[in-house]
Amino acid sequence: MSRLCAMRGELLGAGSGLVCLAGPWWHFLSTSHTPGTMITSRVFFGEPGPWFNQLDMDGDKTSVFHDVDGSVSEYPGSYLTKADNWLLRHPDCIDVPDWRGAICSGHYAQMYIQAYRTSNLRMKIVKNDFPGRPLHLEGALTGSTHYQQYQPVVTLRKGYTIHWDRTAPAELAIWLINFNK
C-alpha cells in the first residue's frame, strides 16, 4: 500500500512505511524515496533540496524529539537532534550520519523569547561550552511589527550567550517551556 505525505506544500510519494510527524522541521522515516536517493532509516533530518528547501528556517535548525521508550534509537529516554545542533550536543552524543543527526542524553527545555518593539532582528545564541558553534535564528513571526519570537531548545544547567545583529531589544520576555518539571 502506498502512502503520500505532504511536506512544505510538496507531495512526496513513498512505499509503505513512510510516517511523517507533523511540522516542517523534521521527518521520521522508515523507508522513503526522494528523486535519485533511496533512504532506509528510522530518522532523517533532511537535506537541502526540493523537498526540504535550504533547511534554514528556525524550526529546521532546532529539530529535536524525545525517544521516550527507545523504539527509534534503542536508547530509552534519549533525544534525537540534528547533527549540527550544538545547543544540545555534548561529547557523549552518538553521531548517526545516515540520519544527519545525533542521539543525545540530557535535560532540555525550549526557551521562549519574545523581543518587543522589533520585528526584524536576527538572534545569535551560543552555548558557552561551544563558542565557535553559534545558532542564528530569524524569528518565527513574519510580518509582525510589534514583536518577534525565537524558540531555541537548550540544555538545562548550561550557560548560553545571546547576541543581536543590531541594537538589542529594550524589552524581552524569556521563559522555559516543554520540559519535565
JSON list of C-alpha atoms in Angstrom, two decimals:
[
{"chain": "A", "resi": 1, "resn": "MET", "atom": "CA", "xyz": [0.00, 0.00, 0.00]},
{"chain": "A", "resi": 2, "resn": "SER", "atom": "CA", "xyz": [1.42, 3.39, -0.94]},
{"chain": "A", "resi": 3, "resn": "ARG", "atom": "CA", "xyz": [1.08, 6.48, 1.21]},
{"chain": "A", "resi": 4, "resn": "LEU", "atom": "CA", "xyz": [1.51, 10.18, 0.47]},
{"chain": "A", "resi": 5, "resn": "CYS", "atom": "CA", "xyz": [2.91, 12.69, 2.88]},
{"chain": "A", "resi": 6, "resn": "ALA", "atom": "CA", "xyz": [2.72, 16.48, 2.47]},
{"chain": "A", "resi": 7, "resn": "MET", "atom": "CA", "xyz": [5.94, 18.32, 3.23]},
{"chain": "A", "resi": 8, "resn": "ARG", "atom": "CA", "xyz": [6.03, 22.10, 2.87]},
{"chain": "A", "resi": 9, "resn": "GLY", "atom": "CA", "xyz": [3.39, 22.08, 0.22]},
{"chain": "A", "resi": 10, "resn": "GLU", "atom": "CA", "xyz": [5.08, 19.36, -1.84]},
{"chain": "A", "resi": 11, "resn": "LEU", "atom": "CA", "xyz": [3.83, 15.82, -2.15]},
{"chain": "A", "resi": 12, "resn": "LEU", "atom": "CA", "xyz": [6.30, 13.05, -1.56]},
{"chain": "A", "resi": 13, "resn": "GLY", "atom": "CA", "xyz": [5.30, 9.58, -2.74]},
{"chain": "A", "resi": 14, "resn": "ALA", "atom": "CA", "xyz": [6.76, 6.67, -0.85]},
{"chain": "A", "resi": 15, "resn": "GLY", "atom": "CA", "xyz": [6.38, 2.99, -0.30]},
{"chain": "A", "resi": 16, "resn": "SER", "atom": "CA", "xyz": [4.61, 1.58, 2.71]},
{"chain": "A", "resi": 17, "resn": "GLY", "atom": "CA", "xyz": [6.18, 2.57, 5.97]},
{"chain": "A", "resi": 18, "resn": "LEU", "atom": "CA", "xyz": [6.57, 6.32, 5.44]},
{"chain": "A", "resi": 19, "resn": "VAL", "atom": "CA", "xyz": [5.47, 8.21, 8.51]},
{"chain": "A", "resi": 20, "resn": "CYS", "atom": "CA", "xyz": [5.74, 11.99, 8.73]},
{"chain": "A", "resi": 21, "resn": "LEU", "atom": "CA", "xyz": [5.30, 13.55, 12.12]},
{"chain": "A", "resi": 22, "resn": "ALA", "atom": "CA", "xyz": [3.64, 16.96, 11.98]},
{"chain": "A", "resi": 23, "resn": "GLY", "atom": "CA", "xyz": [5.66, 20.06, 11.26]},
{"chain": "A", "resi": 24, "resn": "PRO", "atom": "CA", "xyz": [8.08, 21.17, 8.58]},
{"chain": "A", "resi": 25, "resn": "TRP", "atom": "CA", "xyz": [11.03, 20.74, 10.94]},
{"chain": "A", "resi": 26, "resn": "TRP", "atom": "CA", "xyz": [11.76, 17.05, 11.00]},
{"chain": "A", "resi": 27, "resn": "HIS", "atom": "CA", "xyz": [10.53, 13.92, 9.41]},
{"chain": "A", "resi": 28, "resn": "PHE", "atom": "CA", "xyz": [10.52, 10.45, 10.89]},
{"chain": "A", "resi": 29, "resn": "LEU", "atom": "CA", "xyz": [11.05, 7.95, 8.11]},
{"chain": "A", "resi": 30, "resn": "SER", "atom": "CA", "xyz": [11.26, 4.19, 7.91]},
{"chain": "A", "resi": 31, "resn": "THR", "atom": "CA", "xyz": [11.60, 3.95, 4.14]},
{"chain": "A", "resi": 32, "resn": "SER", "atom": "CA", "xyz": [11.42, 6.82, 1.71]},
{"chain": "A", "resi": 33, "resn": "HIS", "atom": "CA", "xyz": [12.43, 7.51, -1.83]},
{"chain": "A", "resi": 34, "resn": "THR", "atom": "CA", "xyz": [13.30, 11.00, -2.93]},
{"chain": "A", "resi": 35, "resn": "PRO", "atom": "CA", "xyz": [14.41, 11.58, -6.53]},
{"chain": "A", "resi": 36, "resn": "GLY", "atom": "CA", "xyz": [17.81, 9.97, -7.01]},
{"chain": "A", "resi": 37, "resn": "THR", "atom": "CA", "xyz": [18.20, 8.85, -3.39]},
{"chain": "A", "resi": 38, "resn": "MET", "atom": "CA", "xyz": [16.95, 5.79, -1.52]},
{"chain": "A", "resi": 39, "resn": "ILE", "atom": "CA", "xyz": [16.94, 6.27, 2.23]},
{"chain": "A", "resi": 40, "resn": "THR", "atom": "CA", "xyz": [16.30, 3.37, 4.56]},
{"chain": "A", "resi": 41, "resn": "SER", "atom": "CA", "xyz": [16.48, 4.79, 8.02]},
{"chain": "A", "resi": 42, "resn": "ARG", "atom": "CA", "xyz": [14.41, 5.32, 11.14]},
{"chain": "A", "resi": 43, "resn": "VAL", "atom": "CA", "xyz": [15.10, 9.05, 11.18]},
{"chain": "A", "resi": 44, "resn": "PHE", "atom": "CA", "xyz": [16.07, 11.57, 8.53]},
{"chain": "A", "resi": 45, "resn": "PHE", "atom": "CA", "xyz": [16.52, 15.25, 9.34]},
{"chain": "A", "resi": 46, "resn": "GLY", "atom": "CA", "xyz": [16.50, 16.22, 5.66]},
{"chain": "A", "resi": 47, "resn": "GLU", "atom": "CA", "xyz": [18.96, 17.76, 3.28]},
{"chain": "A", "resi": 48, "resn": "PRO", "atom": "CA", "xyz": [18.85, 20.96, 1.25]},
{"chain": "A", "resi": 49, "resn": "GLY", "atom": "CA", "xyz": [16.94, 20.46, -1.97]},
{"chain": "A", "resi": 50, "resn": "PRO", "atom": "CA", "xyz": [13.48, 20.39, -3.50]},
{"chain": "A", "resi": 51, "resn": "TRP", "atom": "CA", "xyz": [11.78, 18.60, -0.59]},
{"chain": "A", "resi": 52, "resn": "PHE", "atom": "CA", "xyz": [13.31, 20.47, 2.33]},
{"chain": "A", "resi": 53, "resn": "ASN", "atom": "CA", "xyz": [14.24, 23.84, 0.79]},
{"chain": "A", "resi": 54, "resn": "GLN", "atom": "CA", "xyz": [17.54, 25.03, 2.29]},
{"chain": "A", "resi": 55, "resn": "LEU", "atom": "CA", "xyz": [16.86, 23.81, 5.85]},
{"chain": "A", "resi": 56, "resn": "ASP", "atom": "CA", "xyz": [17.49, 27.33, 7.08]},
{"chain": "A", "resi": 57, "resn": "MET", "atom": "CA", "xyz": [14.25, 28.08, 8.91]},
{"chain": "A", "resi": 58, "resn": "ASP", "atom": "CA", "xyz": [14.37, 28.33, 12.70]},
{"chain": "A", "resi": 59, "resn": "GLY", "atom": "CA", "xyz": [12.48, 25.06, 13.19]},
{"chain": "A", "resi": 60, "resn": "ASP", "atom": "CA", "xyz": [14.82, 23.26, 10.80]},
{"chain": "A", "resi": 61, "resn": "LYS", "atom": "CA", "xyz": [17.80, 24.38, 12.85]},
{"chain": "A", "resi": 62, "resn": "THR", "atom": "CA", "xyz": [16.35, 23.44, 16.25]},
{"chain": "A", "resi": 63, "resn": "SER", "atom": "CA", "xyz": [14.91, 20.00, 15.39]},
{"chain": "A", "resi": 64, "resn": "VAL", "atom": "CA", "xyz": [14.76, 17.56, 18.31]},
{"chain": "A", "resi": 65, "resn": "PHE", "atom": "CA", "xyz": [12.47, 14.85, 19.60]},
{"chain": "A", "resi": 66, "resn": "HIS", "atom": "CA", "xyz": [12.35, 12.67, 22.70]},
{"chain": "A", "resi": 67, "resn": "ASP", "atom": "CA", "xyz": [12.63, 8.90, 22.16]},
{"chain": "A", "resi": 68, "resn": "VAL", "atom": "CA", "xyz": [10.93, 8.04, 25.43]},
{"chain": "A", "resi": 69, "resn": "ASP", "atom": "CA", "xyz": [10.82, 4.26, 25.03]},
{"chain": "A", "resi": 70, "resn": "GLY", "atom": "CA", "xyz": [13.93, 3.82, 22.88]},
{"chain": "A", "resi": 71, "resn": "SER", "atom": "CA", "xyz": [11.95, 2.35, 19.98]},
{"chain": "A", "resi": 72, "resn": "VAL", "atom": "CA", "xyz": [13.68, 4.66, 17.48]},
{"chain": "A", "resi": 73, "resn": "SER", "atom": "CA", "xyz": [17.24, 4.94, 18.77]},
{"chain": "A", "resi": 74, "resn": "GLU", "atom": "CA", "xyz": [17.45, 1.86, 21.03]},
{"chain": "A", "resi": 75, "resn": "TYR", "atom": "CA", "xyz": [18.35, 4.27, 23.86]},
{"chain": "A", "resi": 76, "resn": "PRO", "atom": "CA", "xyz": [15.27, 4.82, 26.10]},
{"chain": "A", "resi": 77, "resn": "GLY", "atom": "CA", "xyz": [14.96, 8.42, 27.25]},
{"chain": "A", "resi": 78, "resn": "SER", "atom": "CA", "xyz": [17.32, 9.76, 24.60]},
{"chain": "A", "resi": 79, "resn": "TYR", "atom": "CA", "xyz": [16.83, 12.81, 22.41]},
{"chain": "A", "resi": 80, "resn": "LEU", "atom": "CA", "xyz": [17.39, 12.82, 18.67]},
{"chain": "A", "resi": 81, "resn": "THR", "atom": "CA", "xyz": [18.59, 16.04, 17.13]},
{"chain": "A", "resi": 82, "resn": "LYS", "atom": "CA", "xyz": [20.25, 17.35, 14.01]},
{"chain": "A", "resi": 83, "resn": "ALA", "atom": "CA", "xyz": [23.97, 16.65, 13.85]},
{"chain": "A", "resi": 84, "resn": "ASP", "atom": "CA", "xyz": [24.80, 20.37, 13.83]},
{"chain": "A", "resi": 85, "resn": "ASN", "atom": "CA", "xyz": [22.57, 21.42, 16.75]},
{"chain": "A", "resi": 86, "resn": "TRP", "atom": "CA", "xyz": [25.31, 22.48, 19.16]},
{"chain": "A", "resi": 87, "resn": "LEU", "atom": "CA", "xyz": [22.84, 23.96, 21.65]},
{"chain": "A", "resi": 88, "resn": "LEU", "atom": "CA", "xyz": [22.02, 20.35, 22.59]},
{"chain": "A", "resi": 89, "resn": "ARG", "atom": "CA", "xyz": [25.17, 18.48, 21.61]},
{"chain": "A", "resi": 90, "resn": "HIS", "atom": "CA", "xyz": [27.77, 17.31, 24.13]},
{"chain": "A", "resi": 91, "resn": "PRO", "atom": "CA", "xyz": [30.79, 14.97, 23.89]},
{"chain": "A", "resi": 92, "resn": "ASP", "atom": "CA", "xyz": [28.74, 11.86, 24.77]},
{"chain": "A", "resi": 93, "resn": "CYS", "atom": "CA", "xyz": [26.25, 12.27, 21.91]},
{"chain": "A", "resi": 94, "resn": "ILE", "atom": "CA", "xyz": [26.32, 9.47, 19.36]},
{"chain": "A", "resi": 95, "resn": "ASP", "atom": "CA", "xyz": [26.59, 10.63, 15.75]},
{"chain": "A", "resi": 96, "resn": "VAL", "atom": "CA", "xyz": [24.33, 8.84, 13.27]},
{"chain": "A", "resi": 97, "resn": "PRO", "atom": "CA", "xyz": [25.41, 10.06, 9.80]},
{"chain": "A", "resi": 98, "resn": "ASP", "atom": "CA", "xyz": [22.61, 8.21, 7.96]},
{"chain": "A", "resi": 99, "resn": "TRP", "atom": "CA", "xyz": [20.10, 10.28, 9.90]},
{"chain": "A", "resi": 100, "resn": "ARG", "atom": "CA", "xyz": [22.07, 13.51, 9.61]},
{"chain": "A", "resi": 101, "resn": "GLY", "atom": "CA", "xyz": [21.56, 13.52, 13.33]},
{"chain": "A", "resi": 102, "resn": "ALA", "atom": "CA", "xyz": [22.79, 12.53, 16.76]},
{"chain": "A", "resi": 103, "resn": "ILE", "atom": "CA", "xyz": [21.46, 10.66, 19.77]},
{"chain": "A", "resi": 104, "resn": "CYS", "atom": "CA", "xyz": [21.97, 12.63, 22.97]},
{"chain": "A", "resi": 105, "resn": "SER", "atom": "CA", "xyz": [21.04, 12.33, 26.62]},
{"chain": "A", "resi": 106, "resn": "GLY", "atom": "CA", "xyz": [20.38, 15.20, 28.93]},
{"chain": "A", "resi": 107, "resn": "HIS", "atom": "CA", "xyz": [17.78, 17.55, 30.31]},
{"chain": "A", "resi": 108, "resn": "TYR", "atom": "CA", "xyz": [16.41, 20.00, 27.78]},
{"chain": "A", "resi": 109, "resn": "ALA", "atom": "CA", "xyz": [13.83, 22.76, 27.56]},
{"chain": "A", "resi": 110, "resn": "GLN", "atom": "CA", "xyz": [12.54, 25.07, 24.91]},
{"chain": "A", "resi": 111, "resn": "MET", "atom": "CA", "xyz": [13.29, 28.74, 25.51]},
{"chain": "A", "resi": 112, "resn": "TYR", "atom": "CA", "xyz": [10.51, 31.08, 24.55]},
{"chain": "A", "resi": 113, "resn": "ILE", "atom": "CA", "xyz": [11.99, 34.51, 23.84]},
{"chain": "A", "resi": 114, "resn": "GLN", "atom": "CA", "xyz": [9.86, 37.48, 22.86]},
{"chain": "A", "resi": 115, "resn": "ALA", "atom": "CA", "xyz": [11.62, 40.66, 21.74]},
{"chain": "A", "resi": 116, "resn": "TYR", "atom": "CA", "xyz": [9.18, 43.58, 21.90]},
{"chain": "A", "resi": 117, "resn": "ARG", "atom": "CA", "xyz": [9.01, 46.64, 19.65]},
{"chain": "A", "resi": 118, "resn": "THR", "atom": "CA", "xyz": [11.10, 44.98, 16.98]},
{"chain": "A", "resi": 119, "resn": "SER", "atom": "CA", "xyz": [10.28, 42.58, 14.21]},
{"chain": "A", "resi": 120, "resn": "ASN", "atom": "CA", "xyz": [13.39, 42.02, 12.15]},
{"chain": "A", "resi": 121, "resn": "LEU", "atom": "CA", "xyz": [16.29, 41.33, 14.49]},
{"chain": "A", "resi": 122, "resn": "ARG", "atom": "CA", "xyz": [18.38, 38.21, 13.99]},
{"chain": "A", "resi": 123, "resn": "MET", "atom": "CA", "xyz": [19.34, 36.47, 17.18]},
{"chain": "A", "resi": 124, "resn": "LYS", "atom": "CA", "xyz": [22.57, 34.53, 17.66]},
{"chain": "A", "resi": 125, "resn": "ILE", "atom": "CA", "xyz": [22.62, 32.12, 20.59]},
{"chain": "A", "resi": 126, "resn": "VAL", "atom": "CA", "xyz": [25.79, 30.34, 21.64]},
{"chain": "A", "resi": 127, "resn": "LYS", "atom": "CA", "xyz": [26.23, 27.51, 24.14]},
{"chain": "A", "resi": 128, "resn": "ASN", "atom": "CA", "xyz": [29.19, 28.68, 26.21]},
{"chain": "A", "resi": 129, "resn": "ASP", "atom": "CA", "xyz": [30.72, 25.17, 26.03]},
{"chain": "A", "resi": 130, "resn": "PHE", "atom": "CA", "xyz": [30.97, 25.53, 22.21]},
{"chain": "A", "resi": 131, "resn": "PRO", "atom": "CA", "xyz": [31.61, 29.24, 21.48]},
{"chain": "A", "resi": 132, "resn": "GLY", "atom": "CA", "xyz": [32.61, 28.50, 17.87]},
{"chain": "A", "resi": 133, "resn": "ARG", "atom": "CA", "xyz": [29.23, 26.89, 17.07]},
{"chain": "A", "resi": 134, "resn": "PRO", "atom": "CA", "xyz": [26.57, 29.66, 17.19]},
{"chain": "A", "resi": 135, "resn": "LEU", "atom": "CA", "xyz": [22.98, 29.20, 16.09]},
{"chain": "A", "resi": 136, "resn": "HIS", "atom": "CA", "xyz": [21.42, 32.07, 14.10]},
{"chain": "A", "resi": 137, "resn": "LEU", "atom": "CA", "xyz": [17.65, 32.48, 14.31]},
{"chain": "A", "resi": 138, "resn": "GLU", "atom": "CA", "xyz": [15.43, 34.75, 12.23]},
{"chain": "A", "resi": 139, "resn": "GLY", "atom": "CA", "xyz": [12.36, 34.57, 14.45]},
{"chain": "A", "resi": 140, "resn": "ALA", "atom": "CA", "xyz": [9.10, 32.73, 13.94]},
{"chain": "A", "resi": 141, "resn": "LEU", "atom": "CA", "xyz": [6.77, 35.64, 13.18]},
{"chain": "A", "resi": 142, "resn": "THR", "atom": "CA", "xyz": [6.98, 37.00, 9.67]},
{"chain": "A", "resi": 143, "resn": "GLY", "atom": "CA", "xyz": [5.22, 40.29, 9.15]},
{"chain": "A", "resi": 144, "resn": "SER", "atom": "CA", "xyz": [4.78, 41.08, 12.84]},
{"chain": "A", "resi": 145, "resn": "THR", "atom": "CA", "xyz": [5.60, 44.70, 13.60]},
{"chain": "A", "resi": 146, "resn": "HIS", "atom": "CA", "xyz": [5.38, 44.83, 17.41]},
{"chain": "A", "resi": 147, "resn": "TYR", "atom": "CA", "xyz": [7.41, 41.80, 18.49]},
{"chain": "A", "resi": 148, "resn": "GLN", "atom": "CA", "xyz": [9.35, 38.79, 17.34]},
{"chain": "A", "resi": 149, "resn": "GLN", "atom": "CA", "xyz": [9.71, 35.39, 19.00]},
{"chain": "A", "resi": 150, "resn": "TYR", "atom": "CA", "xyz": [12.52, 32.87, 19.00]},
{"chain": "A", "resi": 151, "resn": "GLN", "atom": "CA", "xyz": [12.22, 29.32, 20.32]},
{"chain": "A", "resi": 152, "resn": "PRO", "atom": "CA", "xyz": [15.57, 27.51, 20.64]},
{"chain": "A", "resi": 153, "resn": "VAL", "atom": "CA", "xyz": [15.83, 24.27, 22.60]},
{"chain": "A", "resi": 154, "resn": "VAL", "atom": "CA", "xyz": [18.63, 24.36, 25.17]},
{"chain": "A", "resi": 155, "resn": "THR", "atom": "CA", "xyz": [20.37, 22.05, 27.64]},
{"chain": "A", "resi": 156, "resn": "LEU", "atom": "CA", "xyz": [19.36, 22.83, 31.21]},
{"chain": "A", "resi": 157, "resn": "ARG", "atom": "CA", "xyz": [22.07, 23.86, 33.68]},
{"chain": "A", "resi": 158, "resn": "LYS", "atom": "CA", "xyz": [24.34, 25.16, 30.90]},
{"chain": "A", "resi": 159, "resn": "GLY", "atom": "CA", "xyz": [25.33, 28.72, 30.06]},
{"chain": "A", "resi": 160, "resn": "TYR", "atom": "CA", "xyz": [24.26, 30.49, 26.88]},
{"chain": "A", "resi": 161, "resn": "THR", "atom": "CA", "xyz": [25.03, 33.89, 25.42]},
{"chain": "A", "resi": 162, "resn": "ILE", "atom": "CA", "xyz": [22.61, 35.77, 23.16]},
{"chain": "A", "resi": 163, "resn": "HIS", "atom": "CA", "xyz": [23.73, 38.39, 20.64]},
{"chain": "A", "resi": 164, "resn": "TRP", "atom": "CA", "xyz": [21.65, 40.52, 18.27]},
{"chain": "A", "resi": 165, "resn": "ASP", "atom": "CA", "xyz": [22.58, 41.67, 14.76]},
{"chain": "A", "resi": 166, "resn": "ARG", "atom": "CA", "xyz": [21.67, 45.28, 15.67]},
{"chain": "A", "resi": 167, "resn": "THR", "atom": "CA", "xyz": [20.83, 47.17, 18.84]},
{"chain": "A", "resi": 168, "resn": "ALA", "atom": "CA", "xyz": [19.44, 44.76, 21.43]},
{"chain": "A", "resi": 169, "resn": "PRO", "atom": "CA", "xyz": [15.72, 45.00, 22.15]},
{"chain": "A", "resi": 170, "resn": "ALA", "atom": "CA", "xyz": [14.82, 47.26, 25.06]},
{"chain": "A", "resi": 171, "resn": "GLU", "atom": "CA", "xyz": [12.29, 44.74, 26.35]},
{"chain": "A", "resi": 172, "resn": "LEU", "atom": "CA", "xyz": [12.47, 40.92, 26.37]},
{"chain": "A", "resi": 173, "resn": "ALA", "atom": "CA", "xyz": [10.33, 38.20, 27.89]},
{"chain": "A", "resi": 174, "resn": "ILE", "atom": "CA", "xyz": [12.11, 34.87, 28.37]},
{"chain": "A", "resi": 175, "resn": "TRP", "atom": "CA", "xyz": [10.74, 31.67, 29.88]},
{"chain": "A", "resi": 176, "resn": "LEU", "atom": "CA", "xyz": [11.24, 27.92, 29.61]},
{"chain": "A", "resi": 177, "resn": "ILE", "atom": "CA", "xyz": [8.56, 25.62, 28.23]},
{"chain": "A", "resi": 178, "resn": "ASN", "atom": "CA", "xyz": [8.32, 21.94, 27.26]},
{"chain": "A", "resi": 179, "resn": "PHE", "atom": "CA", "xyz": [10.47, 20.35, 29.93]},
{"chain": "A", "resi": 180, "resn": "ASN", "atom": "CA", "xyz": [9.96, 17.81, 32.69]},
{"chain": "A", "resi": 181, "resn": "LYS", "atom": "CA", "xyz": [9.42, 19.58, 35.99]}
]
